[in-house]
Amino acid sequence: MTRQVHEVMTGNPVTVEKLTSLAEAARVMRDAGIGDVLVVDEGRLRGILTDRDLVIRAVAENRDLADTTVQAVCSTDPFTVKPDDHVEQAIDLMRRHALRRLPVQTEAGELVGVVTLGDLEVERDPGSPLAAISAAEPDK
């Protein structure tokens, strides 16, 4: 039987408003032990900010992390999947667009999770090294 995205995703996505400073977003990621936050504007998905975005688009460019907002460096208009989409659809979308994570939202636009490469690897091969790394508790 084909699995659906809601069966493999990480639920309760962490969000920040688009005018949140990069410094605050980094603290949110640190405290939650995650490498990305979803960027919202009044609850609507507007982008995704990753730890890599912080390094490449902010730190390497000498931006002031306290004064620069997440909307200035986040990836905008992210691809998304729905909770009832088949896992294969998520994999195909990630493969075609070289994505490491996909926000999961309902038809009504409610953010309900994120599906990551790690989530998919745990589903595909729970005994693999990547699955073990993905399942491990993050260092804080």
PDB file of N, CA and C in Angstrom, residues 42-110:
ATOM      1  N   GLU A  42       1.059  36.536   8.741  1.00  0.00           N
ATOM      2  CA  GLU A  42      -0.289  36.362   9.276  1.00  0.00           C
ATOM      3  C   GLU A  42      -0.794  34.938   9.055  1.00  0.00           C
ATOM      4  N   GLY A  43       0.079  33.964   9.322  1.00  0.00           N
ATOM      5  CA  GLY A  43      -0.286  32.560   9.239  1.00  0.00           C
ATOM      6  C   GLY A  43      -0.183  31.928   7.860  1.00  0.00           C
ATOM      7  N   ARG A  44       0.052  32.712   6.830  1.00  0.00           N
ATOM      8  CA  ARG A  44       0.168  32.173   5.470  1.00  0.00           C
ATOM      9  C   ARG A  44       1.639  31.954   5.118  1.00  0.00           C
ATOM     10  N   LEU A  45       1.927  30.792   4.568  1.00  0.00           N
ATOM     11  CA  LEU A  45       3.295  30.444   4.203  1.00  0.00           C
ATOM     12  C   LEU A  45       3.822  31.395   3.146  1.00  0.00           C
ATOM     13  N   ARG A  46       4.986  31.977   3.421  1.00  0.00           N
ATOM     14  CA  ARG A  46       5.633  32.892   2.471  1.00  0.00           C
ATOM     15  C   ARG A  46       7.012  32.420   2.063  1.00  0.00           C
ATOM     16  N   GLY A  47       7.634  31.552   2.871  1.00  0.00           N
ATOM     17  CA  GLY A  47       8.978  31.104   2.537  1.00  0.00           C
ATOM     18  C   GLY A  47       9.485  30.088   3.536  1.00  0.00           C
ATOM     19  N   ILE A  48      10.736  29.733   3.347  1.00  0.00           N
ATOM     20  CA  ILE A  48      11.423  28.827   4.261  1.00  0.00           C
ATOM     21  C   ILE A  48      12.836  29.353   4.456  1.00  0.00           C
ATOM     22  N   LEU A  49      13.279  29.342   5.688  1.00  0.00           N
ATOM     23  CA  LEU A  49      14.622  29.795   6.035  1.00  0.00           C
ATOM     24  C   LEU A  49      15.378  28.616   6.611  1.00  0.00           C
ATOM     25  N   THR A  50      16.526  28.309   6.031  1.00  0.00           N
ATOM     26  CA  THR A  50      17.345  27.198   6.512  1.00  0.00           C
ATOM     27  C   THR A  50      18.611  27.731   7.172  1.00  0.00           C
ATOM     28  N   ASP A  51      19.253  26.846   7.921  1.00  0.00           N
ATOM     29  CA  ASP A  51      20.523  27.225   8.521  1.00  0.00           C
ATOM     30  C   ASP A  51      21.540  27.569   7.433  1.00  0.00           C
ATOM     31  N   ARG A  52      21.446  26.902   6.304  1.00  0.00           N
ATOM     32  CA  ARG A  52      22.338  27.216   5.176  1.00  0.00           C
ATOM     33  C   ARG A  52      22.062  28.620   4.640  1.00  0.00           C
ATOM     34  N   ASP A  53      20.786  29.009   4.547  1.00  0.00           N
ATOM     35  CA  ASP A  53      20.443  30.376   4.124  1.00  0.00           C
ATOM     36  C   ASP A  53      21.094  31.395   5.048  1.00  0.00           C
ATOM     37  N   LEU A  54      21.046  31.124   6.347  1.00  0.00           N
ATOM     38  CA  LEU A  54      21.655  32.049   7.312  1.00  0.00           C
ATOM     39  C   LEU A  54      23.140  32.235   7.035  1.00  0.00           C
ATOM     40  N   VAL A  55      23.814  31.139   6.760  1.00  0.00           N
ATOM     41  CA  VAL A  55      25.263  31.207   6.536  1.00  0.00           C
ATOM     42  C   VAL A  55      25.590  31.847   5.188  1.00  0.00           C
ATOM     43  N   ILE A  56      24.980  31.351   4.117  1.00  0.00           N
ATOM     44  CA  ILE A  56      25.338  31.783   2.760  1.00  0.00           C
ATOM     45  C   ILE A  56      24.807  33.172   2.434  1.00  0.00           C
ATOM     46  N   ARG A  57      23.575  33.460   2.828  1.00  0.00           N
ATOM     47  CA  ARG A  57      22.942  34.717   2.424  1.00  0.00           C
ATOM     48  C   ARG A  57      23.029  35.825   3.473  1.00  0.00           C
ATOM     49  N   ALA A  58      23.469  35.484   4.668  1.00  0.00           N
ATOM     50  CA  ALA A  58      23.529  36.512   5.707  1.00  0.00           C
ATOM     51  C   ALA A  58      24.937  36.644   6.281  1.00  0.00           C
ATOM     52  N   VAL A  59      25.433  35.611   6.925  1.00  0.00           N
ATOM     53  CA  VAL A  59      26.750  35.691   7.559  1.00  0.00           C
ATOM     54  C   VAL A  59      27.834  35.972   6.519  1.00  0.00           C
ATOM     55  N   ALA A  60      27.843  35.220   5.432  1.00  0.00           N
ATOM     56  CA  ALA A  60      28.876  35.402   4.400  1.00  0.00           C
ATOM     57  C   ALA A  60      28.777  36.763   3.719  1.00  0.00           C
ATOM     58  N   GLU A  61      27.627  37.396   3.798  1.00  0.00           N
ATOM     59  CA  GLU A  61      27.429  38.716   3.199  1.00  0.00           C
ATOM     60  C   GLU A  61      27.557  39.838   4.229  1.00  0.00           C
ATOM     61  N   ASN A  62      28.005  39.485   5.430  1.00  0.00           N
ATOM     62  CA  ASN A  62      28.197  40.449   6.523  1.00  0.00           C
ATOM     63  C   ASN A  62      26.938  41.232   6.869  1.00  0.00           C
ATOM     64  N   ARG A  63      25.784  40.586   6.766  1.00  0.00           N
ATOM     65  CA  ARG A  63      24.539  41.252   7.152  1.00  0.00           C
ATOM     66  C   ARG A  63      24.445  41.322   8.669  1.00  0.00           C
ATOM     67  N   ASP A  64      23.797  42.337   9.165  1.00  0.00           N
ATOM     68  CA  ASP A  64      23.554  42.486  10.596  1.00  0.00           C
ATOM     69  C   ASP A  64      22.393  41.559  10.962  1.00  0.00           C
ATOM     70  N   LEU A  65      22.671  40.510  11.713  1.00  0.00           N
ATOM     71  CA  LEU A  65      21.660  39.507  12.022  1.00  0.00           C
ATOM     72  C   LEU A  65      20.551  40.031  12.920  1.00  0.00           C
ATOM     73  N   ALA A  66      20.845  41.072  13.672  1.00  0.00           N
ATOM     74  CA  ALA A  66      19.822  41.652  14.549  1.00  0.00           C
ATOM     75  C   ALA A  66      18.874  42.571  13.787  1.00  0.00           C
ATOM     76  N   ASP A  67      19.355  43.146  12.687  1.00  0.00           N
ATOM     77  CA  ASP A  67      18.541  44.106  11.941  1.00  0.00           C
ATOM     78  C   ASP A  67      17.968  43.564  10.631  1.00  0.00           C
ATOM     79  N   THR A  68      18.474  42.444  10.163  1.00  0.00           N
ATOM     80  CA  THR A  68      17.982  41.876   8.911  1.00  0.00           C
ATOM     81  C   THR A  68      16.836  40.924   9.212  1.00  0.00           C
ATOM     82  N   THR A  69      15.749  41.045   8.450  1.00  0.00           N
ATOM     83  CA  THR A  69      14.598  40.169   8.677  1.00  0.00           C
ATOM     84  C   THR A  69      14.722  38.887   7.862  1.00  0.00           C
ATOM     85  N   VAL A  70      13.986  37.876   8.276  1.00  0.00           N
ATOM     86  CA  VAL A  70      14.032  36.597   7.569  1.00  0.00           C
ATOM     87  C   VAL A  70      13.545  36.733   6.132  1.00  0.00           C
ATOM     88  N   GLN A  71      12.610  37.651   5.885  1.00  0.00           N
ATOM     89  CA  GLN A  71      12.105  37.799   4.514  1.00  0.00           C
ATOM     90  C   GLN A  71      13.193  38.269   3.551  1.00  0.00           C
ATOM     91  N   ALA A  72      14.244  38.884   4.062  1.00  0.00           N
ATOM     92  CA  ALA A  72      15.317  39.383   3.205  1.00  0.00           C
ATOM     93  C   ALA A  72      16.193  38.267   2.643  1.00  0.00           C
ATOM     94  N   VAL A  73      16.242  37.112   3.295  1.00  0.00           N
ATOM     95  CA  VAL A  73      17.153  36.059   2.844  1.00  0.00           C
ATOM     96  C   VAL A  73      16.498  34.693   2.667  1.00  0.00           C
ATOM     97  N   CYS A  74      15.260  34.543   3.047  1.00  0.00           N
ATOM     98  CA  CYS A  74      14.621  33.225   2.942  1.00  0.00           C
ATOM     99  C   CYS A  74      14.310  32.889   1.491  1.00  0.00           C
ATOM    100  N   SER A  75      14.131  31.603   1.235  1.00  0.00           N
ATOM    101  CA  SER A  75      13.643  31.153  -0.063  1.00  0.00           C
ATOM    102  C   SER A  75      12.144  31.396  -0.077  1.00  0.00           C
ATOM    103  N   THR A  76      11.669  32.060  -1.125  1.00  0.00           N
ATOM    104  CA  THR A  76      10.251  32.410  -1.185  1.00  0.00           C
ATOM    105  C   THR A  76       9.487  31.445  -2.083  1.00  0.00           C
ATOM    106  N   ASP A  77       8.187  31.448  -1.909  1.00  0.00           N
ATOM    107  CA  ASP A  77       7.287  30.605  -2.696  1.00  0.00           C
ATOM    108  C   ASP A  77       7.741  29.142  -2.733  1.00  0.00           C
ATOM    109  N   PRO A  78       7.891  28.525  -1.557  1.00  0.00           N
ATOM    110  CA  PRO A  78       8.366  27.140  -1.543  1.00  0.00           C
ATOM    111  C   PRO A  78       7.340  26.176  -2.133  1.00  0.00           C
ATOM    112  N   PHE A  79       7.848  25.102  -2.708  1.00  0.00           N
ATOM    113  CA  PHE A  79       6.979  24.018  -3.136  1.00  0.00           C
ATOM    114  C   PHE A  79       6.395  23.396  -1.875  1.00  0.00           C
ATOM    115  N   THR A  80       5.173  22.911  -1.959  1.00  0.00           N
ATOM    116  CA  THR A  80       4.524  22.263  -0.820  1.00  0.00           C
ATOM    117  C   THR A  80       3.850  20.973  -1.277  1.00  0.00           C
ATOM    118  N   VAL A  81       3.508  20.158  -0.304  1.00  0.00           N
ATOM    119  CA  VAL A  81       2.698  18.970  -0.545  1.00  0.00           C
ATOM    120  C   VAL A  81       1.552  18.980   0.454  1.00  0.00           C
ATOM    121  N   LYS A  82       0.558  18.170   0.168  1.00  0.00           N
ATOM    122  CA  LYS A  82      -0.595  18.042   1.048  1.00  0.00           C
ATOM    123  C   LYS A  82      -0.439  16.782   1.897  1.00  0.00           C
ATOM    124  N   PRO A  83      -1.062  16.746   3.061  1.00  0.00           N
ATOM    125  CA  PRO A  83      -0.928  15.582   3.941  1.00  0.00           C
ATOM    126  C   PRO A  83      -1.345  14.268   3.287  1.00  0.00           C
ATOM    127  N   ASP A  84      -2.332  14.309   2.396  1.00  0.00           N
ATOM    128  CA  ASP A  84      -2.820  13.080   1.776  1.00  0.00           C
ATOM    129  C   ASP A  84      -2.141  12.741   0.463  1.00  0.00           C
ATOM    130  N   ASP A  85      -1.168  13.568   0.033  1.00  0.00           N
ATOM    131  CA  ASP A  85      -0.396  13.226  -1.158  1.00  0.00           C
ATOM    132  C   ASP A  85       0.392  11.953  -0.888  1.00  0.00           C
ATOM    133  N   HIS A  86       0.663  11.214  -1.937  1.00  0.00           N
ATOM    134  CA  HIS A  86       1.477  10.007  -1.798  1.00  0.00           C
ATOM    135  C   HIS A  86       2.939  10.388  -1.591  1.00  0.00           C
ATOM    136  N   VAL A  87       3.642   9.615  -0.804  1.00  0.00           N
ATOM    137  CA  VAL A  87       5.057   9.860  -0.529  1.00  0.00           C
ATOM    138  C   VAL A  87       5.842   9.947  -1.828  1.00  0.00           C
ATOM    139  N   GLU A  88       5.483   9.138  -2.806  1.00  0.00           N
ATOM    140  CA  GLU A  88       6.189   9.154  -4.082  1.00  0.00           C
ATOM    141  C   GLU A  88       6.089  10.520  -4.755  1.00  0.00           C
ATOM    142  N   GLN A  89       4.956  11.220  -4.569  1.00  0.00           N
ATOM    143  CA  GLN A  89       4.815  12.565  -5.131  1.00  0.00           C
ATOM    144  C   GLN A  89       5.820  13.514  -4.484  1.00  0.00           C
ATOM    145  N   ALA A  90       5.969  13.408  -3.165  1.00  0.00           N
ATOM    146  CA  ALA A  90       6.927  14.252  -2.455  1.00  0.00           C
ATOM    147  C   ALA A  90       8.348  13.950  -2.919  1.00  0.00           C
ATOM    148  N   ILE A  91       8.669  12.685  -3.054  1.00  0.00           N
ATOM    149  CA  ILE A  91      10.005  12.287  -3.506  1.00  0.00           C
ATOM    150  C   ILE A  91      10.274  12.837  -4.909  1.00  0.00           C
ATOM    151  N   ASP A  92       9.309  12.708  -5.788  1.00  0.00           N
ATOM    152  CA  ASP A  92       9.475  13.199  -7.155  1.00  0.00           C
ATOM    153  C   ASP A  92       9.699  14.709  -7.173  1.00  0.00           C
ATOM    154  N   LEU A  93       8.922  15.439  -6.401  1.00  0.00           N
ATOM    155  CA  LEU A  93       9.059  16.891  -6.341  1.00  0.00           C
ATOM    156  C   LEU A  93      10.430  17.281  -5.780  1.00  0.00           C
ATOM    157  N   MET A  94      10.858  16.584  -4.732  1.00  0.00           N
ATOM    158  CA  MET A  94      12.164  16.871  -4.138  1.00  0.00           C
ATOM    159  C   MET A  94      13.288  16.557  -5.121  1.00  0.00           C
ATOM    160  N   ARG A  95      13.154  15.468  -5.823  1.00  0.00           N
ATOM    161  CA  ARG A  95      14.176  15.077  -6.801  1.00  0.00           C
ATOM    162  C   ARG A  95      14.247  16.076  -7.955  1.00  0.00           C
ATOM    163  N   ARG A  96      13.103  16.441  -8.522  1.00  0.00           N
ATOM    164  CA  ARG A  96      13.074  17.344  -9.677  1.00  0.00           C
ATOM    165  C   ARG A  96      13.607  18.732  -9.362  1.00  0.00           C
ATOM    166  N   HIS A  97      13.443  19.175  -8.109  1.00  0.00           N
ATOM    167  CA  HIS A  97      13.823  20.542  -7.760  1.00  0.00           C
ATOM    168  C   HIS A  97      14.975  20.606  -6.753  1.00  0.00           C
ATOM    169  N   ALA A  98      15.644  19.479  -6.519  1.00  0.00           N
ATOM    170  CA  ALA A  98      16.792  19.398  -5.598  1.00  0.00           C
ATOM    171  C   ALA A  98      16.449  19.989  -4.227  1.00  0.00           C
ATOM    172  N   LEU A  99      15.347  19.525  -3.655  1.00  0.00           N
ATOM    173  CA  LEU A  99      14.885  20.020  -2.355  1.00  0.00           C
ATOM    174  C   LEU A  99      15.231  19.027  -1.255  1.00  0.00           C
ATOM    175  N   ARG A 100      15.490  19.555  -0.073  1.00  0.00           N
ATOM    176  CA  ARG A 100      15.786  18.716   1.083  1.00  0.00           C
ATOM    177  C   ARG A 100      14.616  18.643   2.053  1.00  0.00           C
ATOM    178  N   ARG A 101      13.654  19.546   1.865  1.00  0.00           N
ATOM    179  CA  ARG A 101      12.484  19.585   2.748  1.00  0.00           C
ATOM    180  C   ARG A 101      11.318  20.222   2.030  1.00  0.00           C
ATOM    181  N   LEU A 102      10.128  19.799   2.406  1.00  0.00           N
ATOM    182  CA  LEU A 102       8.904  20.338   1.809  1.00  0.00           C
ATOM    183  C   LEU A 102       7.900  20.645   2.913  1.00  0.00           C
ATOM    184  N   PRO A 103       7.395  21.867   2.970  1.00  0.00           N
ATOM    185  CA  PRO A 103       6.307  22.149   3.905  1.00  0.00           C
ATOM    186  C   PRO A 103       5.061  21.355   3.495  1.00  0.00           C
ATOM    187  N   VAL A 104       4.310  20.960   4.499  1.00  0.00           N
ATOM    188  CA  VAL A 104       3.072  20.227   4.271  1.00  0.00           C
ATOM    189  C   VAL A 104       1.928  21.113   4.744  1.00  0.00           C
ATOM    190  N   GLN A 105       0.988  21.377   3.830  1.00  0.00           N
ATOM    191  CA  GLN A 105      -0.145  22.211   4.213  1.00  0.00           C
ATOM    192  C   GLN A 105      -1.434  21.645   3.637  1.00  0.00           C
ATOM    193  N   THR A 106      -2.514  21.927   4.331  1.00  0.00           N
ATOM    194  CA  THR A 106      -3.825  21.454   3.914  1.00  0.00           C
ATOM    195  C   THR A 106      -4.324  22.284   2.741  1.00  0.00           C
ATOM    196  N   GLU A 107      -5.435  21.854   2.165  1.00  0.00           N
ATOM    197  CA  GLU A 107      -6.078  22.616   1.083  1.00  0.00           C
ATOM    198  C   GLU A 107      -6.383  24.040   1.527  1.00  0.00           C
ATOM    199  N   ALA A 108      -6.707  24.211   2.825  1.00  0.00           N
ATOM    200  CA  ALA A 108      -7.053  25.530   3.364  1.00  0.00           C
ATOM    201  C   ALA A 108      -5.817  26.370   3.686  1.00  0.00           C
ATOM    202  N   GLY A 109      -4.616  25.806   3.479  1.00  0.00           N
ATOM    203  CA  GLY A 109      -3.393  26.562   3.724  1.00  0.00           C
ATOM    204  C   GLY A 109      -2.823  26.410   5.113  1.00  0.00           C
ATOM    205  N   GLU A 110      -3.408  25.540   5.947  1.00  0.00           N
ATOM    206  CA  GLU A 110      -2.888  25.334   7.304  1.00  0.00           C
ATOM    207  C   GLU A 110      -1.604  24.509   7.240  1.00  0.00           C
TER     208      GLU A 110
END
